Short mmCIF file of C-alpha atoms in Angstrom, two decimals:
data_model
loop_
_atom_site.label_atom_id
_atom_site.label_comp_id
_atom_site.label_asym_id
_atom_site.label_seq_id
_atom_site.Cartn_x
_atom_site.Cartn_y
_atom_site.Cartn_z
CA MET D 2 -145.13 -176.84 -48.51
CA VAL D 3 -144.03 -180.12 -46.92
CA TYR D 4 -146.43 -183.06 -46.66
CA TRP D 5 -145.85 -185.24 -43.60
CA SER D 6 -146.88 -188.81 -42.99
CA TRP D 7 -147.03 -189.71 -39.29
CA ARG D 8 -146.15 -193.20 -38.09
CA THR D 9 -145.72 -194.54 -34.55
CA LEU D 10 -143.15 -197.12 -33.52
CA ASN D 11 -145.67 -199.71 -32.31
CA ASN D 12 -147.48 -200.65 -35.52
CA HIS D 13 -150.21 -198.09 -34.95
CA MET D 14 -152.16 -197.02 -38.02
CA GLU D 15 -150.55 -194.44 -40.26
CA LYS D 16 -152.46 -191.15 -40.26
CA PRO D 17 -153.14 -189.27 -43.50
CA SER D 18 -151.35 -186.06 -44.41
CA LEU D 19 -152.76 -182.88 -42.91
CA ASP D 20 -153.17 -181.30 -46.36
CA THR D 21 -154.19 -182.66 -49.76
CA ALA D 22 -151.14 -182.73 -52.02
CA LYS D 23 -151.15 -180.58 -55.15
CA ALA D 24 -149.53 -181.51 -58.46
CA GLY D 25 -145.81 -180.80 -58.17
CA ALA D 26 -145.60 -181.37 -54.40
CA MET D 27 -142.64 -183.44 -53.17
CA ARG D 28 -142.10 -185.78 -50.22
CA PHE D 29 -139.53 -188.22 -48.85
CA ASN D 30 -140.96 -191.74 -48.59
CA THR D 31 -139.48 -193.26 -45.42
CA ASP D 32 -140.56 -196.78 -46.48
CA SER D 33 -138.66 -196.76 -49.79
CA SER D 34 -136.06 -194.08 -48.82
CA GLN D 35 -136.90 -192.31 -52.10
CA LEU D 36 -137.82 -188.75 -53.00
CA GLU D 37 -141.22 -188.63 -54.72
CA ILE D 38 -143.30 -186.11 -56.67
CA TYR D 39 -147.11 -185.92 -56.82
CA ASP D 40 -148.29 -185.77 -60.45
CA GLY D 41 -151.88 -184.85 -59.58
CA ASN D 42 -152.95 -188.47 -59.58
CA GLN D 43 -150.39 -190.40 -57.52
CA TRP D 44 -146.93 -190.19 -55.92
CA THR D 45 -144.12 -191.36 -58.21
CA GLY D 46 -140.39 -191.81 -57.57
CA ILE D 47 -137.77 -189.34 -58.79
CA LEU D 48 -134.83 -190.97 -60.56
CA ALA D 49 -131.33 -190.53 -59.10
CA THR D 50 -129.86 -189.90 -62.56
CA SER D 51 -130.40 -186.75 -64.60
CA PRO D 52 -129.87 -185.42 -68.13
CA GLU D 53 -127.27 -183.06 -66.64
CA GLN D 54 -125.20 -186.06 -65.53
CA ARG D 55 -125.57 -187.86 -68.85
CA THR D 56 -125.37 -185.09 -71.45
CA GLY D 57 -124.47 -181.89 -69.57
CA GLY D 58 -128.08 -180.68 -69.83
CA THR D 59 -131.27 -181.92 -71.44
CA ARG D 60 -130.75 -182.63 -75.14
CA GLY D 61 -133.56 -182.00 -77.59
CA LEU D 62 -133.32 -183.83 -80.94
CA TYR D 63 -135.10 -182.78 -84.16
CA ALA D 64 -135.04 -185.35 -86.96
CA GLY D 65 -136.08 -185.49 -90.61
CA GLY D 66 -138.73 -183.18 -91.99
CA GLN D 67 -139.72 -181.67 -95.29
CA SER D 68 -136.57 -180.51 -97.17
CA ASN D 69 -134.50 -181.71 -94.17
CA GLY D 70 -133.95 -185.23 -95.52
CA ASP D 71 -132.37 -187.52 -92.95
CA THR D 72 -130.74 -184.81 -90.81
CA ILE D 73 -130.83 -185.01 -86.98
CA ASP D 74 -130.09 -181.75 -85.10
CA PHE D 75 -129.66 -181.31 -81.36
CA VAL D 76 -129.79 -178.47 -78.84
CA ASN D 77 -129.18 -178.06 -75.11
CA ILE D 78 -132.70 -177.09 -74.01
CA GLU D 79 -131.50 -175.17 -70.92
CA THR D 80 -129.50 -172.73 -73.06
CA THR D 81 -130.34 -170.83 -76.25
CA GLY D 82 -128.59 -170.91 -79.60
CA ASN D 83 -128.51 -172.63 -82.95
CA ALA D 84 -128.85 -176.40 -83.33
CA THR D 85 -125.82 -178.62 -83.92
CA ASP D 86 -125.52 -181.63 -86.24
CA PHE D 87 -126.11 -184.93 -84.41
CA GLY D 88 -126.16 -187.47 -87.26
CA ASN D 89 -128.62 -188.97 -89.72
CA LEU D 90 -131.73 -191.12 -89.82
CA ILE D 91 -131.59 -194.41 -91.72
CA SER D 92 -133.26 -192.70 -94.71
CA ASP D 93 -134.94 -189.44 -95.75
CA ARG D 94 -138.37 -188.96 -94.19
CA GLU D 95 -140.80 -186.45 -92.72
CA ALA D 96 -143.56 -186.74 -90.11
CA VAL D 97 -141.41 -189.12 -88.07
CA VAL D 98 -142.60 -189.54 -84.44
CA GLY D 99 -140.13 -189.10 -81.56
CA SER D 100 -140.06 -190.82 -78.15
CA GLY D 101 -137.44 -192.42 -75.87
CA ASP D 102 -136.00 -192.61 -72.35
CA ARG D 103 -133.06 -191.01 -70.49
CA THR D 104 -130.43 -192.70 -72.67
CA ARG D 105 -132.09 -193.66 -75.96
CA GLY D 106 -134.09 -191.60 -78.46
CA VAL D 107 -136.58 -193.57 -80.56
CA TYR D 108 -138.17 -192.66 -83.91
CA PHE D 109 -141.28 -194.34 -85.30
CA ALA D 110 -142.42 -194.45 -88.95
CA GLY D 111 -142.21 -191.43 -91.25
CA ASP D 112 -143.30 -190.45 -94.74
CA GLY D 113 -140.74 -191.61 -97.29
CA SER D 114 -140.71 -193.50 -100.55
CA PRO D 115 -142.80 -195.42 -99.66
CA GLU D 116 -144.23 -194.62 -96.22
CA ASN D 117 -142.54 -196.97 -93.75
CA ASN D 118 -143.22 -198.66 -90.44
CA ASP D 119 -139.68 -199.12 -89.18
CA ILE D 120 -138.38 -198.06 -85.75
CA GLN D 121 -134.90 -196.63 -85.21
CA HIS D 122 -132.94 -195.32 -82.25
CA VAL D 123 -130.01 -193.10 -81.24
CA THR D 124 -128.01 -192.67 -78.02
CA PHE D 125 -128.52 -189.18 -76.55
CA ALA D 126 -125.10 -188.95 -74.88
CA SER D 127 -123.21 -189.49 -78.15
CA THR D 128 -123.64 -188.21 -81.67
CA GLY D 129 -124.02 -190.40 -84.72
CA ASN D 130 -126.43 -192.05 -87.09
CA ALA D 131 -129.63 -193.84 -86.10
CA THR D 132 -129.65 -197.65 -85.75
CA ASP D 133 -132.42 -200.05 -86.70
CA PHE D 134 -134.62 -201.12 -83.75
CA GLY D 135 -137.23 -203.25 -85.54
CA ASN D 136 -140.67 -202.66 -87.01
CA ASP D 137 -144.05 -201.34 -86.01
CA THR D 138 -147.01 -203.74 -86.03
CA GLY D 139 -148.34 -202.45 -89.34
CA ALA D 140 -150.35 -199.35 -88.42
CA THR D 141 -149.58 -196.17 -90.35
CA HIS D 142 -148.11 -193.99 -87.59
CA SER D 143 -146.58 -191.15 -89.64
CA ASP D 144 -148.10 -187.87 -88.37
CA GLY D 145 -148.84 -189.63 -85.08
CA ALA D 146 -148.15 -188.75 -81.43
CA GLY D 147 -145.30 -190.02 -79.26
CA PHE D 148 -145.39 -190.80 -75.53
CA GLN D 149 -143.10 -192.51 -73.01
CA ASN D 150 -142.14 -193.31 -69.44
CA THR D 151 -138.82 -194.58 -68.06
CA THR D 152 -139.25 -198.04 -69.62
CA ARG D 153 -141.69 -197.69 -72.55
CA SER D 154 -141.86 -195.66 -75.76
CA GLY D 155 -145.09 -195.47 -77.73
CA VAL D 156 -146.90 -193.96 -80.70
CA ALA D 157 -150.60 -193.23 -81.26
CA GLY D 158 -152.66 -192.35 -84.32
CA GLY D 159 -151.27 -191.33 -87.69
CA SER D 160 -152.10 -190.65 -91.32
CA GLY D 161 -154.97 -192.57 -92.88
CA ASN D 162 -157.12 -192.01 -89.75
CA THR D 163 -155.08 -194.50 -87.72
CA GLN D 164 -156.66 -195.30 -84.35
CA GLN D 165 -154.10 -197.82 -83.09
CA ILE D 166 -151.66 -197.20 -80.22
CA ASP D 167 -148.41 -199.25 -80.15
CA PHE D 168 -145.52 -199.47 -77.68
CA ILE D 169 -142.04 -200.94 -77.25
CA THR D 170 -139.72 -201.55 -74.32
CA THR D 171 -137.22 -198.79 -75.08
CA GLN D 172 -134.05 -200.65 -74.13
CA SER D 173 -134.92 -203.76 -76.16
CA SER D 174 -135.26 -204.29 -79.91
CA GLY D 175 -137.78 -205.98 -82.18
CA VAL D 176 -141.39 -205.41 -83.20
CA SER D 177 -143.82 -203.17 -81.35
CA ASN D 178 -146.78 -204.37 -79.27
CA ASP D 179 -150.43 -203.37 -79.53
CA PHE D 180 -151.45 -201.05 -76.66
CA GLY D 181 -155.06 -200.24 -77.56
CA ASP D 182 -156.92 -197.56 -79.54
CA LEU D 183 -157.55 -193.82 -79.46
CA THR D 184 -161.14 -192.67 -78.96
CA ASP D 185 -161.16 -192.01 -82.72
CA GLY D 186 -158.72 -192.43 -85.61
CA ARG D 187 -156.77 -189.34 -86.67
CA GLY D 188 -153.48 -188.00 -88.02
CA GLY D 189 -151.64 -184.73 -87.49
CA THR D 190 -151.89 -185.26 -83.73
CA THR D 191 -149.20 -184.69 -81.10
CA GLY D 192 -148.41 -186.16 -77.69
CA ALA D 193 -146.94 -185.41 -74.26
CA SER D 194 -146.21 -187.49 -71.16
CA SER D 195 -146.14 -187.43 -67.39
CA PRO D 196 -144.45 -190.25 -65.46
CA THR D 197 -147.79 -192.10 -65.45
CA ARG D 198 -149.84 -190.82 -68.41
CA GLY D 199 -149.58 -190.31 -72.15
CA LEU D 200 -151.76 -187.52 -73.61
CA PHE D 201 -152.76 -187.09 -77.27
CA PHE D 202 -153.97 -183.75 -78.63
CA GLY D 203 -156.07 -182.71 -81.63
CA GLY D 204 -155.58 -184.02 -85.16
CA TYR D 205 -157.44 -184.28 -88.45
CA LYS D 206 -159.64 -186.70 -90.37
CA SER D 207 -158.87 -187.61 -94.00
CA PRO D 208 -159.79 -186.75 -96.67
CA SER D 209 -161.49 -183.53 -95.55
CA SER D 210 -158.69 -182.40 -93.18
CA SER D 211 -161.34 -181.43 -90.63
CA SER D 212 -159.54 -180.64 -87.37
CA ASN D 213 -160.69 -181.57 -83.87
CA ASN D 214 -159.97 -180.42 -80.32
CA ASN D 215 -159.99 -183.84 -78.62
CA ILE D 216 -157.56 -184.74 -75.83
CA ASP D 217 -157.19 -188.48 -75.04
CA TYR D 218 -155.07 -190.14 -72.37
CA VAL D 219 -153.74 -193.56 -71.40
CA THR D 220 -151.91 -194.96 -68.38
CA THR D 221 -148.51 -195.68 -69.89
CA SER D 222 -147.52 -198.64 -67.72
CA SER D 223 -150.71 -200.56 -68.63
CA THR D 224 -152.45 -201.40 -71.91
CA GLY D 225 -155.97 -200.58 -73.07
CA ASN D 226 -157.98 -198.04 -75.01
CA ALA D 227 -157.56 -194.30 -74.49
CA ALA D 228 -160.13 -192.32 -72.50
CA ASP D 229 -161.38 -188.75 -72.93
CA PHE D 230 -159.34 -186.14 -71.03
CA GLY D 231 -161.03 -182.92 -72.18
CA ASP D 232 -160.65 -180.44 -75.05
CA LEU D 233 -158.16 -177.99 -76.50
CA THR D 234 -159.23 -174.33 -76.67
CA GLN D 235 -159.20 -174.61 -80.49
CA PRO D 236 -159.25 -177.51 -82.96
CA ARG D 237 -155.83 -177.94 -84.61
CA TYR D 238 -153.47 -180.33 -86.37
CA PHE D 239 -149.75 -180.47 -87.40
CA PHE D 240 -148.37 -178.91 -84.23
CA GLY D 241 -146.08 -179.71 -81.30
CA ALA D 242 -146.41 -180.32 -77.55
CA GLY D 243 -143.96 -180.83 -74.70
CA SER D 244 -144.21 -181.42 -70.97
CA ASN D 245 -142.50 -181.77 -67.63
CA ALA D 246 -143.84 -184.16 -64.97
CA VAL D 247 -146.86 -181.94 -64.23
CA ARG D 248 -147.87 -179.74 -67.16
CA ALA D 249 -148.07 -180.08 -70.96
CA VAL D 250 -147.88 -177.06 -73.30
CA ILE D 251 -149.40 -177.34 -76.79
CA GLY D 252 -148.61 -174.78 -79.50
CA GLY D 253 -149.31 -173.72 -83.07
CA GLY D 254 -150.92 -175.75 -85.84
CA GLN D 255 -153.69 -175.34 -88.37
CA GLN D 256 -157.45 -175.07 -88.05
CA ASN D 257 -158.33 -175.38 -91.71
CA PRO D 258 -157.86 -172.89 -93.31
CA GLU D 259 -156.62 -170.71 -90.40
CA ILE D 260 -153.00 -170.93 -89.18
CA LEU D 261 -152.68 -170.67 -85.39
CA ASN D 262 -149.92 -169.30 -83.16
CA THR D 263 -151.75 -169.83 -79.86
CA MET D 264 -150.54 -172.10 -77.06
CA ASP D 265 -152.63 -174.08 -74.53
CA PHE D 266 -151.67 -175.96 -71.39
CA VAL D 267 -153.13 -178.75 -69.26
CA THR D 268 -152.23 -180.26 -65.88
CA MET D 269 -151.75 -183.89 -66.85
CA GLY D 270 -152.75 -185.50 -63.54
CA THR D 271 -156.26 -184.01 -63.81
CA LEU D 272 -159.02 -184.05 -66.44
CA GLY D 273 -160.55 -181.02 -68.13
CA THR D 274 -160.38 -178.36 -70.81
CA ALA D 275 -157.05 -176.76 -71.78
CA ILE D 276 -156.24 -173.19 -70.74
CA ASP D 277 -154.69 -170.42 -72.85
CA PHE D 278 -150.91 -170.11 -72.29
CA GLY D 279 -149.84 -167.36 -74.72
CA ASP D 280 -148.61 -167.00 -78.32
CA GLN D 281 -145.67 -168.33 -80.31
CA THR D 282 -143.37 -166.05 -82.32
CA THR D 283 -144.31 -168.02 -85.46
CA SER D 284 -147.32 -170.10 -86.43
CA GLY D 285 -145.77 -173.36 -85.29
CA TYR D 286 -147.57 -175.08 -88.20
CA GLY D 287 -145.65 -178.28 -88.83
CA ALA D 288 -143.41 -177.73 -85.77
CA SER D 289 -142.44 -180.38 -83.26
CA ALA D 290 -141.43 -179.88 -79.62
CA SER D 291 -138.93 -181.31 -77.14
CA ALA D 292 -138.90 -180.53 -73.43
CA SER D 293 -136.91 -180.52 -70.21
CA ARG D 294 -138.17 -180.23 -66.64
CA THR D 295 -138.41 -176.46 -67.11
CA ARG D 296 -138.67 -175.63 -70.83
CA CYS D 297 -140.48 -176.59 -74.02
CA VAL D 298 -138.76 -175.84 -77.36
CA TRP D 299 -140.48 -175.93 -80.78
CA GLY D 300 -138.54 -176.39 -84.01
CA GLY D 301 -139.66 -175.98 -87.63
CA ASP D 302 -142.48 -173.95 -89.18
CA SER D 303 -144.16 -173.48 -92.54
CA SER D 304 -146.21 -170.30 -92.58
CA PRO D 305 -145.78 -168.39 -94.78
CA GLY D 306 -142.81 -170.57 -95.80
CA LEU D 307 -140.40 -173.11 -94.38
CA THR D 308 -138.19 -171.63 -91.66
CA THR D 309 -135.33 -172.58 -89.33
CA LYS D 310 -136.90 -170.85 -86.32
CA MET D 311 -137.09 -172.29 -82.83
CA ASP D 312 -139.24 -170.93 -79.94
CA TYR D 313 -139.27 -171.75 -76.24
CA VAL D 314 -141.33 -171.17 -73.09
CA GLN D 315 -140.90 -171.82 -69.37
CA ILE D 316 -143.42 -174.62 -68.80
CA MET D 317 -144.67 -173.61 -65.33
CA THR D 318 -145.36 -169.98 -66.29
CA GLU D 319 -147.73 -168.46 -68.85
CA GLY D 320 -146.85 -165.95 -71.54
CA ASN D 321 -145.58 -165.58 -75.09
CA ALA D 322 -142.76 -167.68 -76.51
CA ILE D 323 -139.21 -166.36 -76.94
CA ASP D 324 -136.80 -166.96 -79.82
CA PHE D 325 -134.40 -169.84 -79.06
CA GLY D 326 -132.22 -170.04 -82.18
CA ASP D 327 -132.29 -171.85 -85.51
CA LEU D 328 -132.31 -175.38 -86.88
CA SER D 329 -129.66 -176.24 -89.47
CA ASN D 330 -132.24 -176.28 -92.32
CA SER D 331 -135.59 -174.65 -93.08
CA THR D 332 -138.13 -177.39 -92.51
CA ARG D 333 -141.43 -178.60 -91.08
CA TYR D 334 -142.85 -181.98 -89.99
CA VAL D 335 -139.73 -182.82 -87.97
CA GLY D 336 -139.77 -185.49 -85.25
CA ALA D 337 -138.63 -184.29 -81.81
CA THR D 338 -137.65 -186.04 -78.60
CA SER D 339 -135.45 -185.38 -75.53
CA ASN D 340 -133.79 -187.19 -72.65
CA GLY D 341 -135.54 -185.08 -70.01
CA GLY D 342 -139.22 -184.72 -70.94
CA GLY D 343 -142.19 -185.23 -68.64
CA GLY D 344 -142.43 -189.01 -68.80
CA LEU D 345 -138.82 -189.33 -67.60
#
C-alpha cells in the first residue's frame, strides 16, 4: 500500500494521508527527498548505505562466553553455515553485552577476573582483535541488555540488580554517559532496538534468581528513565533477542527451575503484551542473538550441556526455528551484535 501526502503549489494546507500508516509502511518524503519507513510510532529515514555494501551481507558477531575465552566468531546472517574466526576480545570474559552501528561493533563489560567495566570495539568490515574504547561509568553491566541506533550504543541492567542505563556515541571513544534507569534493577536481561526505541526484556533478581516478564523501553535519541512496554508471555532470564526496524523476537532462557525453548515477539512501535512466535531447536538458555532486516540468529546454549548450535527465524513470520550451523566452540553467555539489526 502506498501512502500519499497531497500538497498544492500555492501554499495551501497539506492534507493528511487517506489511510493510517501501519508499522512497516514506506513513503517517499518530497520535502527531504528521502525514503522513509513507519516504525509504528513515527516516520524515520532509511539510510543509503547497507550491510551488503559494507560486508557483502549482514555480519553477526558472537564474542566471549563460558569456555569460549576471548574468541570472536562471525557469520553472514543471510546465509547458513558454520561461524568463522573474526579475532579476539581484549581478554577472556563471558556475559559481555553487544551493541554497535553499521561500521563498528561495541562490547560492554563482561565477567572476568575480576568483573570489568571496560568498553571495546571492532570494525565489522574487517577481521581482527578488539580495541579499547574506554570505560563504563561504574555500573555492573555484565548480563545486561544492549541497544543502539545509528549514532548511539547503550547497555541497560546487569548482574547485582543493576538498574542503570548507560550510552556512548559509537564513533567516538572515552567513558560512557548516564542515560537513566530501568523500571527495576535486574540481570540476565536482553535487549532489541528499532530506529527510535530500545527495548529490554525479562531478567532476574539476585540472590533468589527469581525471573520476571517485564518489558521496558526508552527513546534512544533522548535520555531519561525507562517506561513500561508490556509483558513477555513467560518470565525468563539468560536468553537472546533480535529485531529488524519493526519487530523484535525473543527466545529461550530459564524460568527457574524450568528451561524454556519458546519464542515471543512484539511490534516495537506499539505497547502491549508479547505474542507467541514458535519454538527453538534448543533451549536457548545462555544464548545471544544477532539480527538482520529479515533474520534473527541465536548462538550458544547450555541445556543439557554447552553446545555449538545456532538457530534462526525469519523475523516477519511466525513458526519454529531452523538450524543455522555451529559456533567454533561449545559455549553460552556469548555477546552478540550485528551491522544490520533493527536500530540501524
